[in-house]
Amino acid sequence: VVPTLLYNLKDNIGFRESYQKGLKIFKSYLWVYFLVFIITAGGFLVLIIPGILFSVWFSLAIYTLIFEGKRGMSALMRSKELVAGRWWGVFWRFLIFGLSVIVIGILISVATFSLVRASVSAEVFGQVGDIIGYFLQLFITPFVLIYGFLIYKNLEKIKEKVSYNEPTKERK
């Protein structure tokens, strides 16, 4: 789903075409996602600070995969390059946006659960809660991807004057 939405943003094409393009790079998407997850999780296991550092550095790796065609560690290194010199700005933007999404999600959940709780049994309440969670994800995911895309495009524009040299295999 994520590559499909991003291809739709990139090329402004219909769902079918973006879905087909997304399927073509799905293995690369999973690999980049896996690398980001493993490196970030490893950072959090060592200490919290490296985990936060890695998560901000590599937060744009999926965008570099889709918009620049970088794969694997090249996507991660390009993401780090884009964030370099702007780490705090990227960190605060993602933190404030993430907290805003969480607060909005909680408010919607509390309001909905308050209405539903009074009228259904406990078993049905649990199922309704799951459905509400899925709908929240369905509506929030595009906003999160678009927000990340806007940060990516902004950093790309700032860094377009700086030449990017692909890292060597040893550096990766």
CSV table of C-alpha atoms in Angstrom, one decimal:
chain,number,residue,atom,x,y,z
A,1,VAL,CA,0.0,0.0,0.0
A,2,VAL,CA,2.7,2.5,0.9
A,3,PRO,CA,4.6,2.3,-2.4
A,4,THR,CA,1.3,2.6,-4.2
A,5,LEU,CA,0.4,5.8,-2.4
A,6,LEU,CA,3.9,7.2,-2.9
A,7,TYR,CA,3.9,6.4,-6.6
A,8,ASN,CA,0.5,8.2,-6.8
A,9,LEU,CA,2.1,11.2,-5.2
A,10,LYS,CA,5.2,11.0,-7.4
A,11,ASP,CA,3.6,10.5,-10.8
A,12,ASN,CA,0.1,11.8,-10.2
A,13,ILE,CA,-1.3,8.7,-11.8
A,14,GLY,CA,-4.3,6.5,-11.1
A,15,PHE,CA,-4.5,3.8,-8.5
A,16,ARG,CA,-4.1,0.9,-11.0
A,17,GLU,CA,-0.9,2.3,-12.5
A,18,SER,CA,0.6,3.2,-9.1
A,19,TYR,CA,-0.4,-0.2,-7.8
A,20,GLN,CA,1.5,-1.9,-10.6
A,21,LYS,CA,4.6,0.2,-10.1
A,22,GLY,CA,4.4,-0.4,-6.3
A,23,LEU,CA,4.3,-4.2,-6.9
A,24,LYS,CA,7.4,-4.0,-9.1
A,25,ILE,CA,9.5,-2.6,-6.3
A,26,PHE,CA,7.7,-4.3,-3.4
A,27,LYS,CA,10.7,-6.5,-2.6
A,28,SER,CA,13.0,-3.5,-2.5
A,29,TYR,CA,10.5,-1.7,-0.3
A,30,LEU,CA,10.4,-4.6,2.1
A,31,TRP,CA,14.2,-4.8,2.2
A,32,VAL,CA,14.6,-1.0,2.9
A,33,TYR,CA,11.9,-1.2,5.5
A,34,PHE,CA,13.6,-4.2,7.1
A,35,LEU,CA,17.0,-2.5,7.1
A,36,VAL,CA,15.6,0.7,8.7
A,37,PHE,CA,13.8,-1.4,11.3
A,38,ILE,CA,16.8,-3.6,12.2
A,39,ILE,CA,19.2,-0.6,12.5
A,40,THR,CA,16.8,1.5,14.4
A,41,ALA,CA,15.7,-1.3,16.8
A,42,GLY,CA,19.4,-2.1,17.3
A,43,GLY,CA,20.0,1.5,18.2
A,44,PHE,CA,17.2,1.5,20.7
A,45,LEU,CA,18.5,-1.7,22.2
A,46,VAL,CA,22.0,-0.2,22.7
A,47,LEU,CA,20.6,3.1,24.2
A,48,ILE,CA,17.6,5.3,23.4
A,49,ILE,CA,19.7,8.1,21.9
A,50,PRO,CA,21.2,6.0,19.0
A,51,GLY,CA,17.7,4.7,18.2
A,52,ILE,CA,16.3,8.2,18.0
A,53,LEU,CA,19.3,9.3,15.9
A,54,PHE,CA,19.0,6.4,13.5
A,55,SER,CA,15.2,6.8,13.2
A,56,VAL,CA,15.6,10.4,12.1
A,57,TRP,CA,18.5,9.8,9.8
A,58,PHE,CA,16.7,7.0,8.0
A,59,SER,CA,13.2,8.4,8.2
A,60,LEU,CA,13.3,9.3,4.5
A,61,ALA,CA,14.7,6.0,3.1
A,62,ILE,CA,11.4,4.9,1.6
A,63,TYR,CA,11.1,8.2,-0.2
A,64,THR,CA,14.6,7.9,-1.6
A,65,LEU,CA,13.6,4.4,-2.8
A,66,ILE,CA,10.5,5.6,-4.6
A,67,PHE,CA,11.5,9.1,-5.8
A,68,GLU,CA,15.2,8.5,-6.6
A,69,GLY,CA,15.4,4.8,-7.2
A,70,LYS,CA,18.0,4.2,-4.5
A,71,ARG,CA,17.8,0.6,-3.1
A,72,GLY,CA,19.0,-1.1,0.0
A,73,MET,CA,21.7,0.7,1.9
A,74,SER,CA,21.9,3.4,-0.8
A,75,ALA,CA,18.4,4.5,0.2
A,76,LEU,CA,19.4,4.7,3.8
A,77,MET,CA,22.6,6.6,3.1
A,78,ARG,CA,20.8,9.0,0.9
A,79,SER,CA,18.2,9.6,3.6
A,80,LYS,CA,21.0,10.3,6.1
A,81,GLU,CA,22.6,12.7,3.6
A,82,LEU,CA,19.3,14.6,3.2
A,83,VAL,CA,18.9,14.9,6.9
A,84,ALA,CA,22.6,15.9,7.5
A,85,GLY,CA,22.8,19.5,8.9
A,86,ARG,CA,19.0,19.6,9.5
A,87,TRP,CA,18.7,16.8,12.0
A,88,TRP,CA,17.0,18.8,14.8
A,89,GLY,CA,14.5,20.4,12.4
A,90,VAL,CA,13.5,17.0,11.0
A,91,PHE,CA,13.3,15.6,14.5
A,92,TRP,CA,11.0,18.3,15.8
A,93,ARG,CA,8.8,18.2,12.8
A,94,PHE,CA,8.3,14.5,13.1
A,95,LEU,CA,7.9,14.6,16.8
A,96,ILE,CA,5.3,17.4,16.8
A,97,PHE,CA,3.4,15.8,13.9
A,98,GLY,CA,3.5,12.4,15.6
A,99,LEU,CA,2.2,13.8,18.9
A,100,SER,CA,-0.6,15.6,17.1
A,101,VAL,CA,-1.7,12.5,15.3
A,102,ILE,CA,-1.7,10.6,18.6
A,103,VAL,CA,-3.7,13.2,20.3
A,104,ILE,CA,-6.3,13.4,17.5
A,105,GLY,CA,-6.5,9.6,17.4
A,106,ILE,CA,-7.1,9.5,21.1
A,107,LEU,CA,-9.8,12.2,21.0
A,108,ILE,CA,-11.6,10.4,18.1
A,109,SER,CA,-11.3,7.0,19.9
A,110,VAL,CA,-12.5,8.4,23.2
A,111,ALA,CA,-15.5,10.1,21.6
A,112,THR,CA,-16.4,7.1,19.5
A,113,PHE,CA,-16.0,4.6,22.4
A,114,SER,CA,-18.1,6.8,24.7
A,115,LEU,CA,-20.9,6.6,22.2
A,116,VAL,CA,-20.6,2.9,21.5
A,117,ARG,CA,-19.9,1.7,25.0
A,118,ALA,CA,-23.3,2.8,26.3
A,119,SER,CA,-25.2,0.8,23.6
A,120,VAL,CA,-23.4,-2.5,23.1
A,121,SER,CA,-22.1,-5.5,25.0
A,122,ALA,CA,-18.4,-5.9,26.1
A,123,GLU,CA,-17.8,-8.5,23.3
A,124,VAL,CA,-19.2,-6.3,20.6
A,125,PHE,CA,-17.4,-3.3,22.1
A,126,GLY,CA,-14.0,-5.0,21.5
A,127,GLN,CA,-14.9,-5.7,17.9
A,128,VAL,CA,-16.1,-2.2,17.4
A,129,GLY,CA,-12.8,-1.0,18.9
A,130,ASP,CA,-10.8,-3.0,16.4
A,131,ILE,CA,-12.9,-1.6,13.5
A,132,ILE,CA,-12.4,2.0,14.7
A,133,GLY,CA,-8.6,1.4,15.0
A,134,TYR,CA,-8.5,0.1,11.4
A,135,PHE,CA,-10.4,3.1,10.1
A,136,LEU,CA,-8.2,5.5,12.0
A,137,GLN,CA,-5.2,3.9,10.4
A,138,LEU,CA,-6.8,4.0,7.0
A,139,PHE,CA,-7.4,7.8,7.3
A,140,ILE,CA,-4.2,8.7,9.1
A,141,THR,CA,-1.7,6.8,6.9
A,142,PRO,CA,-2.0,9.0,3.8
A,143,PHE,CA,-1.5,12.1,6.0
A,144,VAL,CA,1.6,10.6,7.5
A,145,LEU,CA,3.0,9.7,4.1
A,146,ILE,CA,2.2,13.1,2.6
A,147,TYR,CA,3.8,14.8,5.6
A,148,GLY,CA,7.0,12.8,5.2
A,149,PHE,CA,6.9,13.4,1.4
A,150,LEU,CA,6.8,17.2,2.1
A,151,ILE,CA,9.8,17.0,4.4
A,152,TYR,CA,11.6,14.9,1.8
A,153,LYS,CA,10.9,17.3,-1.1
A,154,ASN,CA,11.9,20.3,1.1
A,155,LEU,CA,15.2,18.7,2.0
A,156,GLU,CA,15.8,17.6,-1.5
A,157,LYS,CA,15.3,21.1,-2.8
A,158,ILE,CA,17.6,22.5,-0.1
A,159,LYS,CA,20.3,19.9,-0.9
A,160,GLU,CA,20.0,20.0,-4.7
A,161,LYS,CA,22.9,22.3,-5.0
A,162,VAL,CA,25.1,19.9,-3.0
A,163,SER,CA,26.3,17.0,-5.1
A,164,TYR,CA,25.5,13.6,-3.8
A,165,ASN,CA,28.2,10.9,-4.2
A,166,GLU,CA,27.1,7.4,-3.9
A,167,PRO,CA,28.9,5.8,-0.9
A,168,THR,CA,31.4,3.0,-1.5
A,169,LYS,CA,30.6,-0.6,-0.6
A,170,GLU,CA,32.9,-0.3,2.4
A,171,ARG,CA,31.1,2.7,3.7
A,172,LYS,CA,27.7,1.0,3.3
